[in-house]
Each structure stands twice: as structure tokens, then as C-alpha cells.
XYZ file of C-alpha atoms in Angstrom:
116
model
C 9.871 -28.014 -119.258
C 13.441 -26.752 -119.239
C 16.166 -28.909 -117.715
C 17.315 -28.027 -114.214
C 20.830 -29.393 -114.674
C 22.396 -30.285 -117.990
C 25.849 -31.814 -118.264
C 28.058 -31.752 -121.360
C 29.962 -35.051 -121.630
C 32.066 -34.196 -124.708
C 35.330 -34.319 -122.801
C 34.628 -37.899 -121.710
C 34.756 -38.763 -125.421
C 37.881 -36.632 -125.850
C 39.663 -38.742 -123.211
C 38.488 -41.928 -124.894
C 39.851 -40.782 -128.254
C 43.176 -39.622 -126.801
C 43.639 -43.020 -125.155
C 42.532 -44.936 -128.266
C 40.317 -47.086 -126.041
C 36.637 -47.751 -125.385
C 36.858 -46.067 -121.979
C 35.846 -43.917 -120.351
C 32.381 -45.042 -121.384
C 29.960 -42.265 -122.402
C 26.877 -44.249 -121.395
C 28.278 -44.904 -117.924
C 29.145 -41.213 -117.568
C 25.617 -40.229 -118.618
C 24.123 -42.741 -116.168
C 26.153 -41.148 -113.370
C 24.648 -37.791 -114.319
C 21.163 -39.346 -114.082
C 21.931 -40.877 -110.654
C 23.217 -37.503 -109.451
C 19.938 -35.816 -110.432
C 20.860 -34.343 -113.807
C 17.994 -33.734 -116.200
C 19.850 -33.346 -119.511
C 22.949 -34.613 -121.318
C 24.612 -32.414 -123.937
C 26.895 -33.695 -126.690
C 28.448 -31.918 -129.669
C 28.626 -34.123 -132.735
C 31.177 -32.329 -134.873
C 31.129 -32.878 -138.616
C 34.602 -34.421 -138.436
C 33.336 -36.729 -135.649
C 36.647 -36.386 -133.846
C 35.304 -37.117 -130.349
C 31.594 -37.877 -130.211
C 30.529 -40.441 -132.829
C 27.053 -40.840 -134.387
C 26.640 -44.244 -132.721
C 27.366 -42.600 -129.328
C 24.548 -40.133 -129.841
C 22.030 -42.750 -131.001
C 22.903 -44.975 -128.034
C 22.523 -42.082 -125.594
C 19.129 -41.194 -127.082
C 17.999 -44.822 -126.852
C 19.148 -45.465 -123.275
C 18.765 -42.181 -121.398
C 15.674 -41.478 -119.294
C 16.515 -37.744 -119.414
C 16.658 -35.127 -122.165
C 19.367 -35.140 -124.836
C 20.675 -31.846 -126.222
C 22.532 -32.108 -129.536
C 25.002 -29.345 -130.350
C 25.563 -29.253 -134.104
C 26.836 -27.185 -137.008
C 24.286 -25.562 -139.303
C 24.906 -27.914 -142.247
C 22.701 -30.138 -144.384
C 24.452 -33.261 -143.071
C 23.867 -32.322 -139.435
C 20.262 -31.311 -140.107
C 19.657 -34.744 -141.644
C 21.307 -36.409 -138.655
C 19.177 -34.418 -136.205
C 16.001 -35.332 -138.109
C 16.857 -39.037 -137.717
C 17.901 -38.704 -134.078
C 15.066 -36.444 -132.917
C 16.913 -35.002 -129.899
C 14.928 -33.280 -127.170
C 16.903 -30.105 -127.892
C 19.236 -28.975 -130.660
C 21.667 -26.087 -130.455
C 23.438 -24.621 -133.490
C 27.110 -23.936 -132.822
C 29.913 -22.735 -135.105
C 32.691 -25.141 -136.029
C 36.221 -24.506 -137.195
C 38.323 -27.563 -137.981
C 41.442 -26.108 -136.374
C 39.876 -25.450 -132.951
C 40.063 -28.071 -130.213
C 36.719 -27.099 -128.732
C 34.033 -24.569 -129.659
C 35.513 -21.156 -128.975
C 32.694 -18.752 -129.691
C 29.083 -18.185 -130.540
C 27.225 -18.315 -133.825
C 27.194 -14.980 -135.673
C 23.644 -14.791 -137.051
C 24.291 -11.669 -139.155
C 27.376 -13.117 -140.805
C 25.806 -16.553 -141.411
C 22.279 -15.412 -142.314
C 22.264 -16.921 -145.837
C 23.578 -20.271 -144.613
C 21.023 -20.436 -141.789
C 17.961 -19.485 -143.821
């Protein structure tokens, strides 16, 4: 069954990193989504782990009663991470180190060799 409402909580982690604190808390944010009727949480674990951290994603997977969608780069490292995590959904997204947030889609023609 597809989620009715999915919420991306990446920018909660961005605020946490900018403040150099443990808040706002990703788990609390995800729990608010659940209480509001959301059926999926989305997070993008970038290879440089600049906002969302691996431990965040594992904790979300362990504690959430709703689906977890992992956005990830098409790399061997991220594939290995996803195999360990076993998210409900996984979405391949392009990553460029210089961008602040994902700015475009994945070009399948251009990246065919890397993806196959």
C-alpha cells in the first residue's frame, strides 16, 4: 500500500546541525507526523552525512510505526547501508557536494553504467 502522506524531515536535521545542538529532535518531529496522521517519513542520508546521520536513520526505523523512505545516492556504500537498514522504500537521488539540497532528478541515460 502506498503512503497517503509522507513528510520529509531533512530540514529538521539541518537546523540541528546549524545550531550545533541535539535539537530539534528528529524522533520527536517524526512522532508529531505520526500523531498528525502521516503514513511515511522521508530522510536523505547523504554520503557526506552533513545533516541526517546513519544513527538517525536506524533510530527512526526502529521506533516508527509508519513507513520509512530512504533517499540515497546510487553508490556501493549507500546500497550496503540500505541493505542493513531495510527501509520500507528507497529512492535514488543525485548528489553534488556543492549543493545545499538536492536540486534535480537522476538522469538515467547519463548514469546508466553506474546504475546497472
